[in-house]
Amino acid sequence: MTALSPLRQPAKRYLLWCANEHIEFRIPEINAISSMFNIPLMWIDKPKEDPYLIVEMRNEGDARRLMSRCMLVRSCFELWGQGNTEEELHSSIKLFPLDMMKPHLAPEKTFRVRVESFNKTLKNAEKLKKIESLSYLPFEGKVDLKHASTCLHLLEYYGLHPNETHRGPYKLFLGRWVVDGQRELISKFSLKSRTYIGSTSMDAQLSFIMANFAQVQPGSTIVDPFVGTGSVLVAAAQFGGHAWGWDIDYLTLHARTKPTRHSQKERTAGESILSNFEQYGLKHKYLDVVVMDNARPFWRDVPYVDAIITDPPYGIREAMERVGTVKGPKTAEDTIKQQSSSHHFPSKMNYNLSDVYCDLINFAARHLVVGGRLVFWLPVFREDYDENHIPSHPCLRIVFNCEQVLTVHASRRLITLVKTRHPQEGEVGKCQVTDLNAKFRDKFFQAASLTKEERASLKSMFPRDKRGQGLAYRLGESKNKTKVLKMEAASECSSGQHNMLLDICSKLPHLANLSLVKFTFGGRVAMDHRVYTRQFEFKLGGRTVNAAPRHFVCATLCSASVGTNSGDLSPTWPLPGKKVVPVGVRTMVVAARTKVGKGKEWKSGSYSPYITSY
């Protein structure tokens, strides 16, 4: 990945220690912040899904500015050394220039050394031993464990899978702590303690990520056309933006809806969108909210908005409505009745999802300043997703497209568009979401009737799971090249595929280079065997149970008819002599040892096969 701009002076190398969540949002957030602050940033290694990043920046000031907005980076360290083993780490530290190290270890500087590990808990004796191994560093000051002016951190990365920590750390780092990210804002602005929330209030962390994607800066004008309870605007106001918005739901804007908290029976008198801003001392950033239909905006067509940040309704928890009627034209009698009425409540009709996004991007094209950003969530049915169907406009260019998994079949994508020029006469937005997403609500509820077999098959089709973790989360780390097997559902099983599976089963315990083998089955058994290097991964739905190869008797494919034994175990298996329970044609037999009652028994079950291409 190339630098955002050339580095004009010798750069320093920094380690970004990241939070292990919302992985797909991590790099876009850093790019958005560095671009906003004009920070030349160069990636030393190609960004992966590991919880660390190594970058080069000009100085510590750039690092502090970058971290002043980061939500997905825990801390930033000036990198003094790194290695795959302790020997490599110490050799790397000894090569670090002394003239860059001594100012921080001078006699007038107090210091402390901390040991942190990712995915493993270390005992105090182990930590002390690791700290003492750094005795060759030129420490001249005094130790201060609470308020040290120089904090050195020894960081150890044990991979992403908890069952692989016995192999030792995959990567070790020594760095001088520079600054922490803004993770404390997540708890400060948590919805749990917020005065006014609703059923669709945006999570605090995601709200801040959206504000970073939109590059909100002090003095910016921020708009939310589907404001709801204003949770997105609160995050934008925290970063200095002047926030206002509108919504068609009168009851939500005036806090008259049913409370969403479990213990709350009715709304209190002080609940409102304004009260949320007052709670965090942001009242001076609150402009106003208006009851308005976004399909019929009444604002002047002039560019005055710096960023539009919104989460349109999907029709799941909140209705998609607009002002209108499906009735015929009004008669003269209807007009007289309406004029004589003291209060008029306009009728509403369904607001098609494709129309929602067409109106949104057309509004953005007219009202955003050049360089302004539109950030919005797009719900998708994962099987139907096509990036060519993302709402577009000739004046808007897509910048980021990040997925947040909601269920095994549905997700939403955070789309970021930037305005490149003003629209010409006749230019309108394009939304090809009629077939893809317009019936998202219907497809969402239809998916609830999927069988466990169908859900299991869907899991293998996508690179991310519900936690938002990527493929690396499910891979056992290996120094050798990782080999991933692609899973495909099979309606029939040929003899070649049958032999292929038997070949994998017989060789797997002896393959050191194979990091992941996954057999995905349907079934009614509530267990999910996730096993990695030299192990199997059985995904049967339900809770996760890690199991080593010794827990399995056999996994083979029966080619005989019902009542015929499929054969003895291969002698390579840890538990020879066990036989497979006879089942029907083209069914996978798995005999696994699980906890049943007070003891452990061997259980067998038959599942629909999903052939793994090899």
mmCIF file of N, CA and C in Angstrom, residues 13 18 32 84 122 141 149 196 199 231 272 287 300 324 356 416 524 534 545:
data_model
loop_
_atom_site.group_PDB
_atom_site.id
_atom_site.type_symbol
_atom_site.label_atom_id
_atom_site.label_comp_id
_atom_site.label_asym_id
_atom_site.label_seq_id
_atom_site.Cartn_x
_atom_site.Cartn_y
_atom_site.Cartn_z
ATOM 1 N N ARG A 13 9.040 4.821 13.024
ATOM 2 C CA ARG A 13 8.194 3.650 12.872
ATOM 3 C C ARG A 13 7.358 3.481 14.140
ATOM 4 N N CYS A 18 -4.287 -2.653 18.039
ATOM 5 C CA CYS A 18 -5.691 -2.444 17.691
ATOM 6 C C CYS A 18 -6.636 -3.277 18.543
ATOM 7 N N ALA A 32 -9.094 7.515 6.701
ATOM 8 C CA ALA A 32 -9.934 8.710 6.736
ATOM 9 C C ALA A 32 -9.354 9.770 7.665
ATOM 10 N N ASN A 84 10.104 -12.594 15.633
ATOM 11 C CA ASN A 84 9.234 -13.766 15.728
ATOM 12 C C ASN A 84 9.563 -14.627 16.947
ATOM 13 N N LEU A 122 -0.597 -14.280 31.067
ATOM 14 C CA LEU A 122 0.716 -14.621 31.607
ATOM 15 C C LEU A 122 0.719 -14.452 33.122
ATOM 16 N N GLY A 141 17.334 6.321 34.927
ATOM 17 C CA GLY A 141 16.409 6.961 35.854
ATOM 18 C C GLY A 141 15.866 6.000 36.886
ATOM 19 N N SER A 149 7.466 8.739 33.331
ATOM 20 C CA SER A 149 7.545 9.584 32.140
ATOM 21 C C SER A 149 7.852 8.773 30.889
ATOM 22 N N TYR A 196 -31.923 9.404 26.545
ATOM 23 C CA TYR A 196 -33.009 9.065 25.624
ATOM 24 C C TYR A 196 -32.493 8.138 24.529
ATOM 25 N N SER A 199 -35.412 2.064 19.870
ATOM 26 C CA SER A 199 -35.141 0.694 19.436
ATOM 27 C C SER A 199 -34.065 0.620 18.363
ATOM 28 N N SER A 231 -28.640 9.618 17.963
ATOM 29 C CA SER A 231 -27.407 9.021 18.480
ATOM 30 C C SER A 231 -26.214 9.280 17.569
ATOM 31 N N SER A 272 -35.441 13.611 25.700
ATOM 32 C CA SER A 272 -35.532 14.247 24.387
ATOM 33 C C SER A 272 -34.174 14.153 23.720
ATOM 34 N N LEU A 287 -28.257 22.190 16.845
ATOM 35 C CA LEU A 287 -29.003 23.213 16.126
ATOM 36 C C LEU A 287 -30.503 22.998 16.298
ATOM 37 N N ARG A 300 -33.536 24.974 0.464
ATOM 38 C CA ARG A 300 -33.008 25.556 -0.778
ATOM 39 C C ARG A 300 -31.920 24.662 -1.352
ATOM 40 N N GLY A 324 -48.057 10.482 1.733
ATOM 41 C CA GLY A 324 -48.718 10.107 0.486
ATOM 42 C C GLY A 324 -49.929 9.257 0.774
ATOM 43 N N VAL A 356 -35.813 5.379 -0.966
ATOM 44 C CA VAL A 356 -35.121 5.977 0.183
ATOM 45 C C VAL A 356 -33.707 6.391 -0.204
ATOM 46 N N THR A 416 -19.450 5.012 2.165
ATOM 47 C CA THR A 416 -18.966 6.386 2.256
ATOM 48 C C THR A 416 -18.745 6.919 0.852
ATOM 49 N N ARG A 524 -28.958 -31.412 13.310
ATOM 50 C CA ARG A 524 -29.716 -30.930 14.455
ATOM 51 C C ARG A 524 -28.923 -30.998 15.742
ATOM 52 N N ARG A 534 -3.735 -29.260 12.305
ATOM 53 C CA ARG A 534 -3.799 -30.708 12.513
ATOM 54 C C ARG A 534 -5.098 -31.123 13.199
ATOM 55 N N VAL A 545 -17.677 -25.600 20.378
ATOM 56 C CA VAL A 545 -16.943 -26.564 21.190
ATOM 57 C C VAL A 545 -15.652 -26.879 20.471
#
